[in-house]
PDB file of C-alpha atoms in Angstrom:
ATOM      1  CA  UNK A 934       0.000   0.000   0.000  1.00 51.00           C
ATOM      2  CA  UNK A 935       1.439   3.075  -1.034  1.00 81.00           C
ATOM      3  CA  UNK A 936      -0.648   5.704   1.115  1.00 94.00           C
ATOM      4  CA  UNK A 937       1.825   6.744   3.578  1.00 96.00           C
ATOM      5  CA  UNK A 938       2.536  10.497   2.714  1.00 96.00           C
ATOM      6  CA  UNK A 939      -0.460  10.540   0.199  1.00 96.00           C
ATOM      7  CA  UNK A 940      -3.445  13.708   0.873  1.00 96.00           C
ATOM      8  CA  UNK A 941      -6.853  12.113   1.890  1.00 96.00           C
ATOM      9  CA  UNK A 942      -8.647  12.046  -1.183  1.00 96.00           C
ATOM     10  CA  UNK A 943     -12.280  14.295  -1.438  1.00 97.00           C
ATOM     11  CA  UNK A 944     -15.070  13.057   0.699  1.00 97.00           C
ATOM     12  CA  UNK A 945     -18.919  14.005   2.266  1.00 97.00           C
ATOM     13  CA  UNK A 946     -20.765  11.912   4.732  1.00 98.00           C
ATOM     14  CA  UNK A 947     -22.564  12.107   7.586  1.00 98.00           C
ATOM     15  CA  UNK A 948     -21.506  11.672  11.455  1.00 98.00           C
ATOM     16  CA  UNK A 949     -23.170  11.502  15.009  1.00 98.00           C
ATOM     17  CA  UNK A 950     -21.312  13.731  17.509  1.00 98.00           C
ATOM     18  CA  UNK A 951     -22.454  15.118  21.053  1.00 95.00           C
ATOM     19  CA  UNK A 952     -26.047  14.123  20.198  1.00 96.00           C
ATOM     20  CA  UNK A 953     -26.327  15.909  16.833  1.00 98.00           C
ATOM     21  CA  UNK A 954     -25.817  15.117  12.996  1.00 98.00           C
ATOM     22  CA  UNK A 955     -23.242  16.658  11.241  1.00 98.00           C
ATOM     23  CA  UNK A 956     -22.224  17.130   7.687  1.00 98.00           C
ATOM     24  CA  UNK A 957     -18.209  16.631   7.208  1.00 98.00           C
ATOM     25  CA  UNK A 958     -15.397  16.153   4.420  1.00 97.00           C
ATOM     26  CA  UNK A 959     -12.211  16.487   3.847  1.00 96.00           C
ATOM     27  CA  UNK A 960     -12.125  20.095   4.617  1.00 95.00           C
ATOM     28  CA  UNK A 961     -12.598  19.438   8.416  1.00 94.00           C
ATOM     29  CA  UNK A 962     -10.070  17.786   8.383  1.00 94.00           C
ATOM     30  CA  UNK A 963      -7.082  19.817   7.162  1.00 92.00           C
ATOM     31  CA  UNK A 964      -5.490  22.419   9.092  1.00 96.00           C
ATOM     32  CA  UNK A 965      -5.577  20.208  12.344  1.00 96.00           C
ATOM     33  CA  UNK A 966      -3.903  16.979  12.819  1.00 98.00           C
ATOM     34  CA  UNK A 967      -6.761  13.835  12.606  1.00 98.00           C
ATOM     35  CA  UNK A 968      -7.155  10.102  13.702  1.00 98.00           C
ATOM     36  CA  UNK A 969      -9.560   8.036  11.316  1.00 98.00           C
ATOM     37  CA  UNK A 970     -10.605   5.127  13.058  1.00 98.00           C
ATOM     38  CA  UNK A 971     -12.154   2.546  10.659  1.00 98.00           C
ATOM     39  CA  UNK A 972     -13.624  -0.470  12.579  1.00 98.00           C
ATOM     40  CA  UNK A 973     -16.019  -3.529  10.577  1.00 97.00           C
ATOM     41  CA  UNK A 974     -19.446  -2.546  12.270  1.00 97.00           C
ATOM     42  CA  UNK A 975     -21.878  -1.072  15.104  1.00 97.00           C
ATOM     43  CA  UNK A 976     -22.883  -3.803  17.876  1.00 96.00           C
ATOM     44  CA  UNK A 977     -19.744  -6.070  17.227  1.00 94.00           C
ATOM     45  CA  UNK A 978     -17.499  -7.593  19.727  1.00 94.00           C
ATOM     46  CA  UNK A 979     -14.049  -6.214  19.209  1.00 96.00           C
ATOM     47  CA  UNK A 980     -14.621  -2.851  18.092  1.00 96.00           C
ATOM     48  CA  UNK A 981     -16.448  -1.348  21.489  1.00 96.00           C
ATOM     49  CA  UNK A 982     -13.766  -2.121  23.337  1.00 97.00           C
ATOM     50  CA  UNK A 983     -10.960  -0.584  20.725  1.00 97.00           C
ATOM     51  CA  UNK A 984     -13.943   2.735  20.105  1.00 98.00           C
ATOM     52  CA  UNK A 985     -13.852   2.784  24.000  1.00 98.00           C
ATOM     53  CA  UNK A 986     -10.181   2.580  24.431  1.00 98.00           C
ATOM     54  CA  UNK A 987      -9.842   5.479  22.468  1.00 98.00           C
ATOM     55  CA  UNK A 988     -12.902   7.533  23.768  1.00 98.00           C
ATOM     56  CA  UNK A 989     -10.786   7.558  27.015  1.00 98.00           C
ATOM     57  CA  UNK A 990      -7.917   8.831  25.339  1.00 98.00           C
ATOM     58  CA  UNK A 991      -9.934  11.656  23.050  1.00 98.00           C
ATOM     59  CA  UNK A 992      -9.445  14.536  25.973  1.00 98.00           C
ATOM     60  CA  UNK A 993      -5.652  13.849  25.654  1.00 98.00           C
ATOM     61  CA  UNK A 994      -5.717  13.679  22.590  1.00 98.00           C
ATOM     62  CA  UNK A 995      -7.704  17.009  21.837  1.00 98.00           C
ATOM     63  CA  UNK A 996      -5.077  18.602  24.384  1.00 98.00           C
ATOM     64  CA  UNK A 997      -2.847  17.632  21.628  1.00 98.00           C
ATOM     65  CA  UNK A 998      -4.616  19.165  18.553  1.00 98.00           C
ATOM     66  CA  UNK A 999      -5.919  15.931  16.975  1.00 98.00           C
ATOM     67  CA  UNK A1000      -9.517  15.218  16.373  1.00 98.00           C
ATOM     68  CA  UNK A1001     -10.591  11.598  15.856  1.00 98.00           C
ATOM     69  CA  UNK A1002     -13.304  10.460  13.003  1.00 98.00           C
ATOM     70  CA  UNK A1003     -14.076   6.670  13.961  1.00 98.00           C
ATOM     71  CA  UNK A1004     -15.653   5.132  10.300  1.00 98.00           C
ATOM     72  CA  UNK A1005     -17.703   2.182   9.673  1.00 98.00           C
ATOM     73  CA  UNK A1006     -19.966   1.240   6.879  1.00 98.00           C
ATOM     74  CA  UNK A1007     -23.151   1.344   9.232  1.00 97.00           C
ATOM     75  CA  UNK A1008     -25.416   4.517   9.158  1.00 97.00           C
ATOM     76  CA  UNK A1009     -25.360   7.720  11.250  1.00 97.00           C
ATOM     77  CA  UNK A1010     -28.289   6.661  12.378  1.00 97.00           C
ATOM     78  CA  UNK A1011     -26.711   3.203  13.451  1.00 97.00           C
ATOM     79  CA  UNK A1012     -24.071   5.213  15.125  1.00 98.00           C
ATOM     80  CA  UNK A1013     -27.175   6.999  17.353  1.00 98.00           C
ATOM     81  CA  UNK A1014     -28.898   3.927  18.478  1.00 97.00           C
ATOM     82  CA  UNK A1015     -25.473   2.400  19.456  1.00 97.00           C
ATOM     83  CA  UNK A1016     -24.811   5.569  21.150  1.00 97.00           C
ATOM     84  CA  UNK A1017     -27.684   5.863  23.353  1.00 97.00           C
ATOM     85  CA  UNK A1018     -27.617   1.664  23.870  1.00 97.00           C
ATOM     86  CA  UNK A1019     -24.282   0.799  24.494  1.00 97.00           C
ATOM     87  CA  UNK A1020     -22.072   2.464  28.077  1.00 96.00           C
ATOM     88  CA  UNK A1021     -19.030   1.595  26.040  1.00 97.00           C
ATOM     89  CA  UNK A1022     -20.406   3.946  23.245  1.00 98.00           C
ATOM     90  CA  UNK A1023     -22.029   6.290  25.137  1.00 97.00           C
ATOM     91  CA  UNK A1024     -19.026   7.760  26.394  1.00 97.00           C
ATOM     92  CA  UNK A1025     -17.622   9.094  22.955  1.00 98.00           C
ATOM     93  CA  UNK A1026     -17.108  12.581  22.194  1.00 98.00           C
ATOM     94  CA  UNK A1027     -15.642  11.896  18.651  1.00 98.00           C
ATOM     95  CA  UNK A1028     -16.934  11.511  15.329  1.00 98.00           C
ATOM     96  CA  UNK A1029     -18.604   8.323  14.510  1.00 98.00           C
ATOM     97  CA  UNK A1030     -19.045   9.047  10.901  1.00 98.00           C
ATOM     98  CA  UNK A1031     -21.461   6.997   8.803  1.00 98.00           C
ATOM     99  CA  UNK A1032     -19.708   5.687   5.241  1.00 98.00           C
ATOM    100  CA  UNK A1033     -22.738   3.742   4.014  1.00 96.00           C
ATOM    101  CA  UNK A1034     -21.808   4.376   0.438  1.00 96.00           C
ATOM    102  CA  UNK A1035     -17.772   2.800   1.136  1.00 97.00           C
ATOM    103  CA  UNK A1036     -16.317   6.326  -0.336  1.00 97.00           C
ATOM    104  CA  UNK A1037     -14.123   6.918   2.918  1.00 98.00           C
ATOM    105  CA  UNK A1038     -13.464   3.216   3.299  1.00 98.00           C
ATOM    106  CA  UNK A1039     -12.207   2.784  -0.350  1.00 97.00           C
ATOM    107  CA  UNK A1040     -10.009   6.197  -0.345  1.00 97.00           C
ATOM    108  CA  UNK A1041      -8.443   4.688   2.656  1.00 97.00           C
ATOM    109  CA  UNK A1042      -8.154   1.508   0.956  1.00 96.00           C
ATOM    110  CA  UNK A1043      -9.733  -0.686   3.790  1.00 97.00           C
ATOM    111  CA  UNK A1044     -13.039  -2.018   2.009  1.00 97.00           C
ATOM    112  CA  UNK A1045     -13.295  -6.018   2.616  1.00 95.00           C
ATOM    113  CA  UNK A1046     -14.061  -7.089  -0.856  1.00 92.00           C
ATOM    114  CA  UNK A1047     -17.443  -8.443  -1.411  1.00 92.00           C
ATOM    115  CA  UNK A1048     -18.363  -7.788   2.562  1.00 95.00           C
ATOM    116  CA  UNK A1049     -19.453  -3.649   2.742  1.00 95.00           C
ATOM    117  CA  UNK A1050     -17.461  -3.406   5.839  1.00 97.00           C
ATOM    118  CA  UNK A1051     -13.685  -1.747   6.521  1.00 97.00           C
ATOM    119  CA  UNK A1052     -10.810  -3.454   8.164  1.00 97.00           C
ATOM    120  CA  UNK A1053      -9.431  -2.712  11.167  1.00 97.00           C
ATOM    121  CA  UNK A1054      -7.309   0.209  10.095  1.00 98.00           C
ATOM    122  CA  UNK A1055      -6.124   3.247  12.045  1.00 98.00           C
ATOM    123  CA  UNK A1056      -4.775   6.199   9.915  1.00 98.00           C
ATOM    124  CA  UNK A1057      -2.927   9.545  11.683  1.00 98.00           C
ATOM    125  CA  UNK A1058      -3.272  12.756   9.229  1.00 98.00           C
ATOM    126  CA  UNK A1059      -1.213  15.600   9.734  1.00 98.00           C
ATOM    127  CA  UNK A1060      -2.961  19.143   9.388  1.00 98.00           C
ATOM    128  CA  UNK A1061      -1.827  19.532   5.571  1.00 97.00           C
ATOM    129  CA  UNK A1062      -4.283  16.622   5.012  1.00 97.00           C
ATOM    130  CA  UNK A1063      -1.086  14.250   4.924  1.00 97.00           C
ATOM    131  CA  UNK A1064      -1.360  10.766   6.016  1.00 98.00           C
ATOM    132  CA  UNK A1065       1.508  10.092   8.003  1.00 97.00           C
ATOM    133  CA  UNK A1066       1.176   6.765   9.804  1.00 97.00           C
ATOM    134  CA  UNK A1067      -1.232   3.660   9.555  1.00 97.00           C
ATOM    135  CA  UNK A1068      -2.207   0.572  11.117  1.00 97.00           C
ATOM    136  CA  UNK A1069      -4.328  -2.448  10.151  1.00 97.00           C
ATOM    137  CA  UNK A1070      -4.713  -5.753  12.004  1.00 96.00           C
ATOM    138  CA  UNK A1071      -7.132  -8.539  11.377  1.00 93.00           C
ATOM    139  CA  UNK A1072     -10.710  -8.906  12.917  1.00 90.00           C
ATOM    140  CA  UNK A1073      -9.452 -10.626  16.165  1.00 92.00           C
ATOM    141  CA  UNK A1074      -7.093  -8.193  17.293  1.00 96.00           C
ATOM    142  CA  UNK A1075      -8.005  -5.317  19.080  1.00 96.00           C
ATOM    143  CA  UNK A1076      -5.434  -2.381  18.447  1.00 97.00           C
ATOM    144  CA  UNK A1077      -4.777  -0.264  21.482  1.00 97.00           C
ATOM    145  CA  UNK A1078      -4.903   3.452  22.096  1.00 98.00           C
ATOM    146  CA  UNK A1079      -1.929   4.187  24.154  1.00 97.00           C
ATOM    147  CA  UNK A1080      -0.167   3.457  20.954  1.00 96.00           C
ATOM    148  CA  UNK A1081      -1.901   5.195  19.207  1.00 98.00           C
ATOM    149  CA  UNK A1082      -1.046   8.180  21.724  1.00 98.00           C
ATOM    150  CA  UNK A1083       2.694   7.464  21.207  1.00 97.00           C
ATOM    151  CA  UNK A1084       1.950   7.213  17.455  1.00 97.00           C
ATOM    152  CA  UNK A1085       0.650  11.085  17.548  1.00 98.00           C
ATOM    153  CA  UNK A1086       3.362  12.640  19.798  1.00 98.00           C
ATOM    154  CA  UNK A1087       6.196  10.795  17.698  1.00 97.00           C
ATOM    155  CA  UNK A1088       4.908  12.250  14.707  1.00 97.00           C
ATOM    156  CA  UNK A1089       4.296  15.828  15.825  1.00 98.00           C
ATOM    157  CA  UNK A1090       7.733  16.022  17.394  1.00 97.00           C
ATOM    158  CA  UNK A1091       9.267  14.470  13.907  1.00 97.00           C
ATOM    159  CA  UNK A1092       7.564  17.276  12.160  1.00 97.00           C
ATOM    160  CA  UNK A1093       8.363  20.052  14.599  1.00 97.00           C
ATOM    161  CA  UNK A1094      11.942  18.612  14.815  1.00 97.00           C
ATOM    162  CA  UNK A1095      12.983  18.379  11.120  1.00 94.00           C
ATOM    163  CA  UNK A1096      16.213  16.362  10.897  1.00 94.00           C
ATOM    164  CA  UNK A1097      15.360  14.306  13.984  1.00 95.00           C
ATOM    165  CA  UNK A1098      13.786  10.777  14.027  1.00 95.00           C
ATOM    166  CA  UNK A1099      11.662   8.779  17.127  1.00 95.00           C
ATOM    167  CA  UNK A1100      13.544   5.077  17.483  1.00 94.00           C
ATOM    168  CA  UNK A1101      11.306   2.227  18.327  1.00 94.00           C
ATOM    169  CA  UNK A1102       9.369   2.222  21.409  1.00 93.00           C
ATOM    170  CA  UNK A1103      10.108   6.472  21.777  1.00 95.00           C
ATOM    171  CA  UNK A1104       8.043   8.031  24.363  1.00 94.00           C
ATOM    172  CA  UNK A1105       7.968  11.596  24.695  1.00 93.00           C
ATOM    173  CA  UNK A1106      11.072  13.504  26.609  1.00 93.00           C
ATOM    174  CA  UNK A1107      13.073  10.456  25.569  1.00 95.00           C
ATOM    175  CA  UNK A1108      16.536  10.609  23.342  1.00 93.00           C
ATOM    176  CA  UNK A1109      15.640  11.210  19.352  1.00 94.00           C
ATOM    177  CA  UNK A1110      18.125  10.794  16.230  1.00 90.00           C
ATOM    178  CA  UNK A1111      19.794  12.844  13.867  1.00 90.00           C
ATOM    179  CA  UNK A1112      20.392  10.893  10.847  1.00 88.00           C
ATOM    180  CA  UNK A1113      23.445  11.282   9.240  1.00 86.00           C
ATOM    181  CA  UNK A1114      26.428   9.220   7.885  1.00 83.00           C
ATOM    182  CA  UNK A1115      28.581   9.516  11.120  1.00 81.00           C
ATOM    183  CA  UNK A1116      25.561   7.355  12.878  1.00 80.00           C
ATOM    184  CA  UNK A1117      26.027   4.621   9.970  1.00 87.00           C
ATOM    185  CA  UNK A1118      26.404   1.246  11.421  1.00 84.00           C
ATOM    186  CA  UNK A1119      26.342   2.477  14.902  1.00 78.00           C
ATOM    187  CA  UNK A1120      23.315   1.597  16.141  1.00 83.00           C
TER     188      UNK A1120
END
């Protein structure tokens, strides 16, 4: 897949957020850095605890500029009734953006063929509408938000810090590198 550092292509749908229905596309999303969270559907297994995961991490991560757009194929209505039925759900502040026609899925490149539904995919945007990392795992594993967290600070340092790079496991305050041919073979 050859998405990483490719713009999020031209979109419109429809999304639930704090009890309302809202019209969105690509526009909201540039000039602010964004999580889209694509899960397989509404009243599953696996994907209330990952939505729920992140819910809890969605103050933190507004502290830090990002705003998260979680994506199925279901309805915004779907989304609603989930909402108001589920505590898991019920908690979420973000997004839950209804891609009934697959256009968001299949920018993203996450449709299941022949199923209507997405993969498990996580995608961090930058705010010039940049995707800059991405994760997909299969439909028994659960992907977890604290990663996601270290996912967004690494990034936002690397592009604050131009020159520098986040090693493996980086947490923030922790020792970056400066590429360069003196550090060739001595890692």
């Amino acid at each position: 897949m050859g998405i990483i550092n490719s713009e999020i292509q031209p979109f419109n749908a429809t999304a639930f957020k704090n009890g309302e229905f809202v019209e969105i596309s690509e526009a909201d999303v540039k000039g602010k850095w964004a999580v889209f969270f694509f899960y397989p559907a509404d009243f599953t297994f696996v994907c209330p605890t990952e939505l729920g995961d992140v819910a809890d991490k969605y103050e933190e991560l507004q502290k830090l500029g990002v705003e998260v757009f979680s994506v199925s194929t279901d309805t915004h209505f779907t989304h609603k009734a989930w909402h108001s039925s589920s505590d898991t759900i019920g908690k979420i502040n973000y997004y839950m953006v209804g891609d009934q026609t697959g256009t968001i899925t299949n920018n993203f490149g996450v449709m299941r063929e022949g199923q209507g539904l997405a993969d498990r995919a996580t995608f961090l945007i930058d705010p010039d509408g940049v995707i800059q990392a991405m994760e997909i795992t299969a439909e028994g594993i659960g992907r977890d938000a604290d990663d996601l967290m270290r996912k967004v600070r690494a990034a936002q340092y690397v592009r604050k810090h131009p020159g520098e790079v986040c090693p493996a496991k980086w947490k923030e305050g922790e020792a970056t590198l400066t590429p360069s041919l003196d550090l060739v073979g001595k890692i």
